[in-house]
PDB file of C-alpha atoms in Angstrom:
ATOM      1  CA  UNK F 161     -25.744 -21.186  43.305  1.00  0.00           C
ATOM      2  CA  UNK F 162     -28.441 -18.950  42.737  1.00  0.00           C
ATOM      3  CA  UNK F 163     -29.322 -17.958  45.731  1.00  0.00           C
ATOM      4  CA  UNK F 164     -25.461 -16.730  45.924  1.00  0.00           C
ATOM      5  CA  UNK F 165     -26.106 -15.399  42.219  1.00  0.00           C
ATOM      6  CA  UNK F 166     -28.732 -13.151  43.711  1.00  0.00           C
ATOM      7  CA  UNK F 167     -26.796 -11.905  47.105  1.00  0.00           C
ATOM      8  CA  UNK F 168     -24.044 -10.802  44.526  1.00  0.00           C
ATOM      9  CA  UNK F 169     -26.466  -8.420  42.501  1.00  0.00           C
ATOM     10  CA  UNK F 170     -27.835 -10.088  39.776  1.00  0.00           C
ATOM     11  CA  UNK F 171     -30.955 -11.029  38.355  1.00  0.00           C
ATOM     12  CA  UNK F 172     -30.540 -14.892  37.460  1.00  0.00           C
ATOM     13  CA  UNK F 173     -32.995 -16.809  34.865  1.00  0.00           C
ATOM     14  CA  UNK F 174     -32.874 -20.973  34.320  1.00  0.00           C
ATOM     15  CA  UNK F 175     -33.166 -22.009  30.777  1.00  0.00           C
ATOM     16  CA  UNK F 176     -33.690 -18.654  28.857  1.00  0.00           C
ATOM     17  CA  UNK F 177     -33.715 -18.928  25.525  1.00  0.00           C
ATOM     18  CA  UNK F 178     -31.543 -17.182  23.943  1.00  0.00           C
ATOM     19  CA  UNK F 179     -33.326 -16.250  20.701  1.00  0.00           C
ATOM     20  CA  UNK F 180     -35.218 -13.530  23.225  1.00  0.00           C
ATOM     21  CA  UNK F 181     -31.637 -11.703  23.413  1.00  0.00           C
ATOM     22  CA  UNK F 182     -29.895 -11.641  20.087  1.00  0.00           C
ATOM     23  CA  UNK F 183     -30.804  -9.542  16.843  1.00  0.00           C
ATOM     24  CA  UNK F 184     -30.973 -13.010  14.988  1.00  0.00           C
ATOM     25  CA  UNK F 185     -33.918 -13.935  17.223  1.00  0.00           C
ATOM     26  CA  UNK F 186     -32.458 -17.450  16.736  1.00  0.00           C
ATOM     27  CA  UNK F 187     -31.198 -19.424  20.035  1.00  0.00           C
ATOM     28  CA  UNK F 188     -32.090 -22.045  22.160  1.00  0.00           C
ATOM     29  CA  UNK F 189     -31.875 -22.386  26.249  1.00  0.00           C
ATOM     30  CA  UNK F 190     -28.962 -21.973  28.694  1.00  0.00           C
ATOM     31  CA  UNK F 191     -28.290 -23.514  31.875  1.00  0.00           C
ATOM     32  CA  UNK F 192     -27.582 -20.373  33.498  1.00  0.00           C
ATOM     33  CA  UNK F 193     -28.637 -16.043  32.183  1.00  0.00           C
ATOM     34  CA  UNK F 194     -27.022 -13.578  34.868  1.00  0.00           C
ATOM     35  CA  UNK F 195     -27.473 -10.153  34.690  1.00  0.00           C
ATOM     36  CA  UNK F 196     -25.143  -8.087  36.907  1.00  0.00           C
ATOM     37  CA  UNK F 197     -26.109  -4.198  37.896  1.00  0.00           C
ATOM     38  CA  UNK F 198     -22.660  -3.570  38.865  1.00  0.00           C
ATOM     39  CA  UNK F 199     -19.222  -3.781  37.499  1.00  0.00           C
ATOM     40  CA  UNK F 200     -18.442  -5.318  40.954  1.00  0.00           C
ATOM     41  CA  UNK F 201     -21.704  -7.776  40.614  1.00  0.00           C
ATOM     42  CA  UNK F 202     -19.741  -8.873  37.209  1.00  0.00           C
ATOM     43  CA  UNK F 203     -16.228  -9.439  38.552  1.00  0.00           C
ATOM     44  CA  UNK F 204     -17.560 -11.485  41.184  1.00  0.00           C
ATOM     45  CA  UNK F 205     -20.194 -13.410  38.889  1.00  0.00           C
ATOM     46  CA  UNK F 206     -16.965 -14.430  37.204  1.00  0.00           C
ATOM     47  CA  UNK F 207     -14.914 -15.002  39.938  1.00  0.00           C
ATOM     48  CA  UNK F 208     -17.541 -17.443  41.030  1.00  0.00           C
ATOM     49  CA  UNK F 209     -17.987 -19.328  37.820  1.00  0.00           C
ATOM     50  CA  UNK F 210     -14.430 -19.448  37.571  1.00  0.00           C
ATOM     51  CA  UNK F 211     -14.156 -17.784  34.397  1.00  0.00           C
ATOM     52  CA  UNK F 212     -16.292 -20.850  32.534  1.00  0.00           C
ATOM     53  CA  UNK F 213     -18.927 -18.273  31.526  1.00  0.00           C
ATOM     54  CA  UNK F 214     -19.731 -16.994  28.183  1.00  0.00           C
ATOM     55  CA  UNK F 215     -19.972 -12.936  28.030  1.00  0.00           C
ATOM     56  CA  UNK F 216     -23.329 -11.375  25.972  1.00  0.00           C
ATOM     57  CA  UNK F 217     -23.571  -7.947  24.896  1.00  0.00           C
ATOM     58  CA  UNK F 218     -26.520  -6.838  22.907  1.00  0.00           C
ATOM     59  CA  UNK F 219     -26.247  -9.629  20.757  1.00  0.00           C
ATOM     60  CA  UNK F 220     -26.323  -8.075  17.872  1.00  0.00           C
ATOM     61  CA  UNK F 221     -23.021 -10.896  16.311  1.00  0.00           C
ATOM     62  CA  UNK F 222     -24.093 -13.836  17.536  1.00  0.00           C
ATOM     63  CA  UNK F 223     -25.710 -16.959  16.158  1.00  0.00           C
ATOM     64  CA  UNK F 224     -26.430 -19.230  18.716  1.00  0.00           C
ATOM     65  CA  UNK F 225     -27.664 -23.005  18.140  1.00  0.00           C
ATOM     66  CA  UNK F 226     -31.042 -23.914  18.612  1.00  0.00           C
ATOM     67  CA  UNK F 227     -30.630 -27.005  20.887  1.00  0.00           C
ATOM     68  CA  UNK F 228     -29.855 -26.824  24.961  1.00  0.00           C
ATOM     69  CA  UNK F 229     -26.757 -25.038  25.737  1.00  0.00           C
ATOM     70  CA  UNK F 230     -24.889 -26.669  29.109  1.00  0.00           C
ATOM     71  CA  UNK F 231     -22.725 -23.201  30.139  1.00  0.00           C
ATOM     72  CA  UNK F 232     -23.713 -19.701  32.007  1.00  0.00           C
ATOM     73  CA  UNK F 233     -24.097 -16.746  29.834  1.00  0.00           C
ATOM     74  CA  UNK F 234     -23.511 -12.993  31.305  1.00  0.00           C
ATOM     75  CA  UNK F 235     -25.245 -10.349  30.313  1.00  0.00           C
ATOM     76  CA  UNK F 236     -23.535  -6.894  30.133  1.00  0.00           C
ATOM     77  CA  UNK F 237     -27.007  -5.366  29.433  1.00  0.00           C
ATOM     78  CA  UNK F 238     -27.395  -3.410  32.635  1.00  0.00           C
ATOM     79  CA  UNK F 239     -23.982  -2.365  32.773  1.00  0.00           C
ATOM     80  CA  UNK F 240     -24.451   1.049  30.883  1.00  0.00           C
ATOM     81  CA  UNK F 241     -22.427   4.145  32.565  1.00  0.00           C
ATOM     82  CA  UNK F 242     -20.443   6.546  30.861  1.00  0.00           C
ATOM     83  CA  UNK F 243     -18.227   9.329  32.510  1.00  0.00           C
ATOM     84  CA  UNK F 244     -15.322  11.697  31.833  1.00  0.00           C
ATOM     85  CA  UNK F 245     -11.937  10.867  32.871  1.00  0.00           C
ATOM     86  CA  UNK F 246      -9.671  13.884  32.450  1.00  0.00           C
ATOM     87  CA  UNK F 247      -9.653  14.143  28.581  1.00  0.00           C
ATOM     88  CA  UNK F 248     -11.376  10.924  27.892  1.00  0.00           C
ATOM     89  CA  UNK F 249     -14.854   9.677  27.702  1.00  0.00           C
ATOM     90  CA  UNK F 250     -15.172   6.066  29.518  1.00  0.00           C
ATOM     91  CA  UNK F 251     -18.319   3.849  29.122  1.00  0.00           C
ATOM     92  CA  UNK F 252     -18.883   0.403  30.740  1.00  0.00           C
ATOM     93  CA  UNK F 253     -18.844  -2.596  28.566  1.00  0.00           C
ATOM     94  CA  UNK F 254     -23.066  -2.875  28.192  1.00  0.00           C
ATOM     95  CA  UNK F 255     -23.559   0.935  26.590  1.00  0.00           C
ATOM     96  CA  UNK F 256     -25.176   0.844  23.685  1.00  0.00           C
ATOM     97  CA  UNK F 257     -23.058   2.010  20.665  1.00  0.00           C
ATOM     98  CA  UNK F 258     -25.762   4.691  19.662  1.00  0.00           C
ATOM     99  CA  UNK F 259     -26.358   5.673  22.680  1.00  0.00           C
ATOM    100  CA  UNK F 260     -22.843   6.291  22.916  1.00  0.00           C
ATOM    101  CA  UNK F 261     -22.627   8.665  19.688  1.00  0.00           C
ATOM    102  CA  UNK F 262     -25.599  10.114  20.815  1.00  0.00           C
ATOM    103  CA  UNK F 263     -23.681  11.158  24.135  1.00  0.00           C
ATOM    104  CA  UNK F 264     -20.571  12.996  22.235  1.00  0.00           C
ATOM    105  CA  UNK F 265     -23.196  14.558  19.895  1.00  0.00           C
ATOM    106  CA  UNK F 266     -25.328  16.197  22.429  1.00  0.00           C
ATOM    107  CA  UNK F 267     -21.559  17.437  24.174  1.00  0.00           C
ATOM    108  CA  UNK F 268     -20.092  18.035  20.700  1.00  0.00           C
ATOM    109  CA  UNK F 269     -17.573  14.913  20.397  1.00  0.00           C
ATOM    110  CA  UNK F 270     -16.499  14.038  17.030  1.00  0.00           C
ATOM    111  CA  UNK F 271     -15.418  11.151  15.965  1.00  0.00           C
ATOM    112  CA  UNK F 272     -18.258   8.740  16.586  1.00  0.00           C
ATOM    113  CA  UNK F 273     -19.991   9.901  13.445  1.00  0.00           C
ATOM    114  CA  UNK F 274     -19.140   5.969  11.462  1.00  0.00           C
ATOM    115  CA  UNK F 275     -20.286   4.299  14.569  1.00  0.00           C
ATOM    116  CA  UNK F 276     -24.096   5.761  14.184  1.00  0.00           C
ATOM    117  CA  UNK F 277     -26.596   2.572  14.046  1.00  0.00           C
ATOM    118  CA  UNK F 278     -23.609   0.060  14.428  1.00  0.00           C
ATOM    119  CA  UNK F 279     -26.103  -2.487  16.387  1.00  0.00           C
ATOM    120  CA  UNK F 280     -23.818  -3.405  19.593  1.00  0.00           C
ATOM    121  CA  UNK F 281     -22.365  -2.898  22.895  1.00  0.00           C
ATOM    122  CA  UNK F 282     -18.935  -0.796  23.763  1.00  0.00           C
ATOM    123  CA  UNK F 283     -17.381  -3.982  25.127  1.00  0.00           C
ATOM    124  CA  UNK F 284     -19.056  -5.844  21.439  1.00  0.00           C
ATOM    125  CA  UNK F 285     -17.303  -3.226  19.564  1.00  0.00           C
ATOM    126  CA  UNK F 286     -13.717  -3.588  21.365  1.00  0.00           C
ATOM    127  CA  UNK F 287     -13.939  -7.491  21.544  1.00  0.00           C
ATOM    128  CA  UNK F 288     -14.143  -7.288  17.569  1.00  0.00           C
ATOM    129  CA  UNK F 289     -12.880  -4.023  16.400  1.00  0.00           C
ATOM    130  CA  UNK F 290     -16.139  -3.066  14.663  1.00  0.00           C
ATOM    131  CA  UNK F 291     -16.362  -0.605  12.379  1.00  0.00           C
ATOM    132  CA  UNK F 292     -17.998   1.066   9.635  1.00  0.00           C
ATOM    133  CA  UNK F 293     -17.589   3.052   6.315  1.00  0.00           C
ATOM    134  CA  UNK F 294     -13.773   2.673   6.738  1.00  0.00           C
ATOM    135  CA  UNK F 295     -14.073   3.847  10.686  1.00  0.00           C
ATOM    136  CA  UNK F 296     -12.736   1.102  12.818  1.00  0.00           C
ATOM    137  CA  UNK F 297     -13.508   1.059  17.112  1.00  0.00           C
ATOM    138  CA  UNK F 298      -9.577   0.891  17.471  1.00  0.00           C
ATOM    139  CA  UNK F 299      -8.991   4.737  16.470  1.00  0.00           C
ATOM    140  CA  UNK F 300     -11.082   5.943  19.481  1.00  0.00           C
ATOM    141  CA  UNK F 301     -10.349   3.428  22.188  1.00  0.00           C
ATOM    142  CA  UNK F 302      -6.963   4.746  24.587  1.00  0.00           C
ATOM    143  CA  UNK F 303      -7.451   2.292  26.647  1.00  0.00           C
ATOM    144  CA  UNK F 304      -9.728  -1.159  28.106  1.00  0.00           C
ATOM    145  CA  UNK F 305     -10.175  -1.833  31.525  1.00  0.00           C
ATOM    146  CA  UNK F 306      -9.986  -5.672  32.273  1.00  0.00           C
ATOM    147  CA  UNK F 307     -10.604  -8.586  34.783  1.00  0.00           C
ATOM    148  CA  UNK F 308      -8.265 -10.927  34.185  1.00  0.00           C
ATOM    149  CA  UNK F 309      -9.384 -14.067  36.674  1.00  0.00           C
ATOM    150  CA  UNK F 310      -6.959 -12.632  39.412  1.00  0.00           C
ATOM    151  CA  UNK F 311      -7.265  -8.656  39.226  1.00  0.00           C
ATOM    152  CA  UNK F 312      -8.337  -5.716  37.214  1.00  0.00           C
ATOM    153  CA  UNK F 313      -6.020  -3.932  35.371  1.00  0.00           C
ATOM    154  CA  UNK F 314      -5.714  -1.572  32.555  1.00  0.00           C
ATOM    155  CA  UNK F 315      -4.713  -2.221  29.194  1.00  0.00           C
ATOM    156  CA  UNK F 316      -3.340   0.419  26.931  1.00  0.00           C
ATOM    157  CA  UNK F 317      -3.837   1.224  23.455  1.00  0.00           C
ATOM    158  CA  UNK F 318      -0.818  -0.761  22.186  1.00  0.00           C
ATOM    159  CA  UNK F 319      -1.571  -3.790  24.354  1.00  0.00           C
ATOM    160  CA  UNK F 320      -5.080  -4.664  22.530  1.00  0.00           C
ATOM    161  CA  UNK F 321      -3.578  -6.029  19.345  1.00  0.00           C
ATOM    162  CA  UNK F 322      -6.141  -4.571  17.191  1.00  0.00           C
ATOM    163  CA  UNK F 323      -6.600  -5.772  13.722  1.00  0.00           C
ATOM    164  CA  UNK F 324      -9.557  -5.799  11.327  1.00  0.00           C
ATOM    165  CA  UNK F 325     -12.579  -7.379  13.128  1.00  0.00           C
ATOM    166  CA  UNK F 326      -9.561  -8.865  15.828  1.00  0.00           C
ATOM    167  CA  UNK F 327      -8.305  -7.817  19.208  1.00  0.00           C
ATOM    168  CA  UNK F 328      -6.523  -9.023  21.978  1.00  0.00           C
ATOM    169  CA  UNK F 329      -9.943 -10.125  23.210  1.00  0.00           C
ATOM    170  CA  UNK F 330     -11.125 -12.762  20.542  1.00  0.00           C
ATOM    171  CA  UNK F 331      -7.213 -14.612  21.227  1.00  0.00           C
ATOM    172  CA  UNK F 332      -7.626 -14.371  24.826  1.00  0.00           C
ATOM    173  CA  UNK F 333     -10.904 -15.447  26.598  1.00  0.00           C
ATOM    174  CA  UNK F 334      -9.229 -15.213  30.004  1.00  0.00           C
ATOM    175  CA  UNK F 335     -10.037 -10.926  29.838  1.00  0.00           C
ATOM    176  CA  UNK F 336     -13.265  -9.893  30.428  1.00  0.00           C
ATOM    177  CA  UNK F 337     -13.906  -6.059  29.666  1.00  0.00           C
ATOM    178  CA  UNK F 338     -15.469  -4.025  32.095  1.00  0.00           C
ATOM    179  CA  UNK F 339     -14.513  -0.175  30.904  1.00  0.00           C
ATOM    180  CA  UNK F 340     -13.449   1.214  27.817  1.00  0.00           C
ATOM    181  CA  UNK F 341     -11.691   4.954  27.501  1.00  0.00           C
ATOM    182  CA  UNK F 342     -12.090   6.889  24.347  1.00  0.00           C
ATOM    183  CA  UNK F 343     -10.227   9.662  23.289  1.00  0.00           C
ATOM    184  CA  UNK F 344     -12.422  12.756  22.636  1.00  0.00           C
ATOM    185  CA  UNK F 345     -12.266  15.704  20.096  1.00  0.00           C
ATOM    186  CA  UNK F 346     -14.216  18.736  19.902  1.00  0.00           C
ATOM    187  CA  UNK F 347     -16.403  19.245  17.206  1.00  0.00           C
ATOM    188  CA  UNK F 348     -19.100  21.353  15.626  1.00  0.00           C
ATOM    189  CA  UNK F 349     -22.460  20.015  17.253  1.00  0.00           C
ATOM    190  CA  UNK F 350     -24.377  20.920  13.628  1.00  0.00           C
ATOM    191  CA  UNK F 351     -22.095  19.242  11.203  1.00  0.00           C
ATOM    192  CA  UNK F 352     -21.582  16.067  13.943  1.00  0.00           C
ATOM    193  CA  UNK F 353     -25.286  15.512  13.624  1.00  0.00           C
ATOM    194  CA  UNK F 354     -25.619  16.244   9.660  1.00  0.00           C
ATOM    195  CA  UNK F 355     -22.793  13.416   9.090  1.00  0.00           C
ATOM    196  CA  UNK F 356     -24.837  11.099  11.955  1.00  0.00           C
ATOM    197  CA  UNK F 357     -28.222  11.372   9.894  1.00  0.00           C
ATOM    198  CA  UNK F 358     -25.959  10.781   6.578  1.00  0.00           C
ATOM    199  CA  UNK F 359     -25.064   7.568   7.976  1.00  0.00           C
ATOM    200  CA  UNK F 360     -28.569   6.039   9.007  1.00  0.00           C
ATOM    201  CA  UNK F 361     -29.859   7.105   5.908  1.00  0.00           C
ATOM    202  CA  UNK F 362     -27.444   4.879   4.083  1.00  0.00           C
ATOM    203  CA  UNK F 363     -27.750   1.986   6.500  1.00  0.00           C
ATOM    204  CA  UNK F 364     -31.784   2.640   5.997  1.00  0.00           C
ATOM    205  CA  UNK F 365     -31.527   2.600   2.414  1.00  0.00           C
ATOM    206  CA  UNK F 366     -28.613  -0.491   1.781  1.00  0.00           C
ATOM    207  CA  UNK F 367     -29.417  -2.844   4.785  1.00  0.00           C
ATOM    208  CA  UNK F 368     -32.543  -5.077   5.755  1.00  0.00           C
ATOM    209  CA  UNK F 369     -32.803  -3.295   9.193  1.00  0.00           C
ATOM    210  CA  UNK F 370     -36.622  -4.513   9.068  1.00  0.00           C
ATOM    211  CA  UNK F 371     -35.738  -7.820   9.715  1.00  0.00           C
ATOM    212  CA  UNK F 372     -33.997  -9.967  12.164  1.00  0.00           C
ATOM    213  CA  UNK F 373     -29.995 -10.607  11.052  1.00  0.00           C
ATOM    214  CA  UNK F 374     -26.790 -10.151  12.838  1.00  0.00           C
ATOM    215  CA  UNK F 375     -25.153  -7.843  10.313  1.00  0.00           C
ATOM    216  CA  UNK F 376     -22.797  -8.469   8.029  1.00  0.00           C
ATOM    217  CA  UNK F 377     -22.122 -12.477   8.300  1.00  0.00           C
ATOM    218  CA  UNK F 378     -18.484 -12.259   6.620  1.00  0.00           C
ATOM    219  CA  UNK F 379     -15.484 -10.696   7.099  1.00  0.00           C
ATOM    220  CA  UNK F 380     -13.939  -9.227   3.923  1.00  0.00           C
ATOM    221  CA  UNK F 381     -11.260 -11.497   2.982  1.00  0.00           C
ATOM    222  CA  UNK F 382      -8.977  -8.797   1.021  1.00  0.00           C
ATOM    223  CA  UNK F 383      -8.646  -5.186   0.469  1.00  0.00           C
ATOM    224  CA  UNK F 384     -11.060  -4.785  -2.742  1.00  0.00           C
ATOM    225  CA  UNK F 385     -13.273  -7.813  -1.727  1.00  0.00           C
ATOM    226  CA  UNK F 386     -16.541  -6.454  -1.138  1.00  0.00           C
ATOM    227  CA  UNK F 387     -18.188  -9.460  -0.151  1.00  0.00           C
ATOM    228  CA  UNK F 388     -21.870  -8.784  -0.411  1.00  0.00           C
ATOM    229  CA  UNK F 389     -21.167  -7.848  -4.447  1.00  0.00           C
ATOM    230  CA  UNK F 390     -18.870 -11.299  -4.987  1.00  0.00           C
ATOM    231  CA  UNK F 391     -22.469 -13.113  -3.833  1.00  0.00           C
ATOM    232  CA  UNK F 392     -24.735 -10.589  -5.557  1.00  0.00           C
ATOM    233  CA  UNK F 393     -22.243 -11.529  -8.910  1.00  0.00           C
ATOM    234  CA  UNK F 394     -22.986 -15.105  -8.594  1.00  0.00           C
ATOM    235  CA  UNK F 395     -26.897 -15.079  -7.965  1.00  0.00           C
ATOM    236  CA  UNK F 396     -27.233 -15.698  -4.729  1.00  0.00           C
ATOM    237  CA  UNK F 397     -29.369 -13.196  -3.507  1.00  0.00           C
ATOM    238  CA  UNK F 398     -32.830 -14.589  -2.438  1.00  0.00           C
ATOM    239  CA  UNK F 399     -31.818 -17.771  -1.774  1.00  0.00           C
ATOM    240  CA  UNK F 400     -33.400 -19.706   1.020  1.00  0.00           C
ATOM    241  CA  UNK F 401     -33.254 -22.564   3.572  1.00  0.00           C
ATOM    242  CA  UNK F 402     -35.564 -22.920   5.712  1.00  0.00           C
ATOM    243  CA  UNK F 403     -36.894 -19.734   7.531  1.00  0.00           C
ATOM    244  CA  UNK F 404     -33.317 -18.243   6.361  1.00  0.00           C
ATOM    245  CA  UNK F 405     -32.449 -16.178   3.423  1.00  0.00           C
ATOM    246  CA  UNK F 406     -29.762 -14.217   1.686  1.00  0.00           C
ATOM    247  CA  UNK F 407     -31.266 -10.404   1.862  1.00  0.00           C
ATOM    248  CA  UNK F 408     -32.293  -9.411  -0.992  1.00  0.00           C
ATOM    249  CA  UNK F 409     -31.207  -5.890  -0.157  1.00  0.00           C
ATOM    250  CA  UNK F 410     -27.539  -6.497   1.006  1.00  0.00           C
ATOM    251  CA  UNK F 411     -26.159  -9.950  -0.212  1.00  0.00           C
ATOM    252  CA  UNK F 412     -23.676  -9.743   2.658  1.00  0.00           C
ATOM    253  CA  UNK F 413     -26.879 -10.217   5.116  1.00  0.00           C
ATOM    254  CA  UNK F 414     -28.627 -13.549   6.150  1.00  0.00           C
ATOM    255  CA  UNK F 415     -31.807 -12.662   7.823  1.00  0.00           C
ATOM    256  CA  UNK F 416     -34.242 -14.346   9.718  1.00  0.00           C
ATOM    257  CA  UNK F 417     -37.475 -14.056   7.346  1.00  0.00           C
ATOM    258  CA  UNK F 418     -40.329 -17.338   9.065  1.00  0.00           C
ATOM    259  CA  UNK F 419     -38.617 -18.291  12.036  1.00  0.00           C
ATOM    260  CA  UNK F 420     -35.258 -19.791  11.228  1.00  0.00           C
ATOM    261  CA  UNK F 421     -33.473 -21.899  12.936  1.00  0.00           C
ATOM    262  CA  UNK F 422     -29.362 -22.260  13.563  1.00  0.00           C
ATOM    263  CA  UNK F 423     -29.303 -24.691  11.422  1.00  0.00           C
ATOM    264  CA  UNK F 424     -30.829 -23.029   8.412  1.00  0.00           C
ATOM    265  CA  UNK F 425     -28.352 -20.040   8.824  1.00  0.00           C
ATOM    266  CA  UNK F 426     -25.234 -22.263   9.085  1.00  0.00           C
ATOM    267  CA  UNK F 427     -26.327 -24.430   6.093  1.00  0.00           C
ATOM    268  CA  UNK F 428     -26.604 -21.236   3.741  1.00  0.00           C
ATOM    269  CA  UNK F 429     -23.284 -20.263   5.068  1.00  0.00           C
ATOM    270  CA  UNK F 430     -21.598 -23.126   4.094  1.00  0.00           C
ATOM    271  CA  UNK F 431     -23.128 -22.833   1.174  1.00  0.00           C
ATOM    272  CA  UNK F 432     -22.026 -19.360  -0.193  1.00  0.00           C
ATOM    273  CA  UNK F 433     -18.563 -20.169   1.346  1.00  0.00           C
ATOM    274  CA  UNK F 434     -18.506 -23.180  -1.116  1.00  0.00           C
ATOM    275  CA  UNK F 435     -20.006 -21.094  -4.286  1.00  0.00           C
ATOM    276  CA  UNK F 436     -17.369 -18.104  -3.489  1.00  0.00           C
ATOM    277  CA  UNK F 437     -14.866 -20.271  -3.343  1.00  0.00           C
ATOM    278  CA  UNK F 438     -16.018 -21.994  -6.620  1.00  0.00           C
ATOM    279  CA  UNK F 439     -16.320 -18.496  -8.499  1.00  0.00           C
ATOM    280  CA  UNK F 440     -13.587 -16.473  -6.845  1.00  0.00           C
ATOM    281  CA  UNK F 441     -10.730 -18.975  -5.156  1.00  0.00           C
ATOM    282  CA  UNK F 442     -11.214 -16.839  -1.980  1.00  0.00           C
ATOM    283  CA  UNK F 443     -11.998 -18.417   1.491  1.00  0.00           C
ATOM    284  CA  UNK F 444     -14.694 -16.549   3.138  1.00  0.00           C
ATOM    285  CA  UNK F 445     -14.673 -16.295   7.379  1.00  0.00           C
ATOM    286  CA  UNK F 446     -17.599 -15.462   9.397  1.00  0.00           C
ATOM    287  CA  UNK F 447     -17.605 -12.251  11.760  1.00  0.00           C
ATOM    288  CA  UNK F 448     -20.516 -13.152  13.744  1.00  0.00           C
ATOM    289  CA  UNK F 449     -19.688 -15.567  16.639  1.00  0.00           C
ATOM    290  CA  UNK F 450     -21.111 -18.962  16.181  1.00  0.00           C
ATOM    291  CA  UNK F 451     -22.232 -20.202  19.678  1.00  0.00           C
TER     292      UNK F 451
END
């Protein structure tokens, strides 16, 4: 298997801990880490594993457990190119979401402004409709490229069933995203990077970017909800289990403060899902993936 892994065009790695590629720095071992350098390496990666492979971006939304994982992981890291296509701008799955804003600054593209320090990967972004300061992936995106176990086809705008933090993607594991086409508009290069630098100053000054986290752990439950306040409101910031610990910046962030483990994350979860639900009668959801 890996010596076919290899002929296909990927670097393989046995047992790789996870916690060396997510933002959480949390994560035990996998059977199986493939990295492809080719949208065609990637197709046939998951041709050959018959689909029964779990996709990894930058890993910026996932909290993986700490114990022995028995299933193949694919890595979209390497798959990073970006072109234009007639009036669109079309990145593989693995680009980097700044890099990406980055890219339609320097050719004066607006509209990517909001996405500015969003930590993830195009095909991260589509597969959960990220978004930021009321910006959502789903007003760019025209259309998403997919392998679908048989063939690739294209999916349009109206056949991703975007929703807030949903898509198509997150109902369906069956499509694996390989390109994504966003529409472009022209803008004025000056104020493009003014509003960019507006936006990492506030994600500077409101979110613990100096330690390890995956974001924003909940998904707000109703319009008016702000989630980090609700747990704020009912003294929750700087609590702790185990290496884990409700930011004391952002209330909406768990981060990683002396080596936590799964465990610890998922236990403080539970608990400010039970104490929200106590104070407020609202059911909270996560938005990072729980592997």
């Amino acid at each position: 298997m890996i010596n076919i892994l290899l002929e296909l065009g990927n670097d393989v790695y046995t047992n790789e801990k996870l916690k060396c590629h997510v933002s959480f720095r949390i994560g035990g071992p996998v059977r199986l880490f493939v990295v492809p350098y080719s949208l065609e390496s990637f197709v046939k990666t998951v041709e050959l594993f018959k689909g029964n492979v779990r996709i990894l971006g930058n890993g910026t939304n996932v909290l993986p457990k700490d114990e022995f994982m028995d299933y193949n992981v694919l890595s979209t890291e390497n798959l990073t190119g970006i072109i234009f296509e007639k009036d669109l701008l079309v990145c593989e799955s693995g680009l980097n979401l700044k890099r990406l804003c980055l890219y339609a600054l320097q050719h004066g593209f607006s509209g990517f402004e909001k996405a500015y320090g969003i930590p993830g990967s195009v095909g991260g972004a589509v597969y959960m409709n990220a978004g930021a300061f009321g910006w959502e992936t789903a007003n760019l995106v025209e259309f998403v490229d997919v392998y679908d176990g048989n063939k690739i086809r294209r999916l349009s705008k109206s056949e991703l069933d975007f929703s807030y933090r949903n898509s198509i993607f997150k109902k369906n594991k069956g499509l694996f995203i390989l390109r994504v086409g966003f529409k472009i508009f022209e803008g004025d290069k000056q104020k493009i990077f003014l509003e960019m630098n507006n936006i990492i100053k506030k994600r500077v000054e409101k979110q613990p970017l100096e330690f390890p986290s995956a974001g924003s752990v909940f998904k707000r439950p109703k319009e008016n909800f702000y989630v980090g306040s609700a747990i704020e409101k009912i003294g929750l910031k700087g609590f702790k289990i185990g290496g884990a610990m409700i930011s004391e910046k952002h209330a909406g962030f768990i981060i990683n403060y002396n080596n936590a483990t799964s465990k610890d994350v998922k236990d403080i979860i539970n608990h400010v899902k039970n104490k929200v639900y106590e104070a407020y009668k609202v059911n909270l959801e996560t938005e990072i993936e729980i592997w």
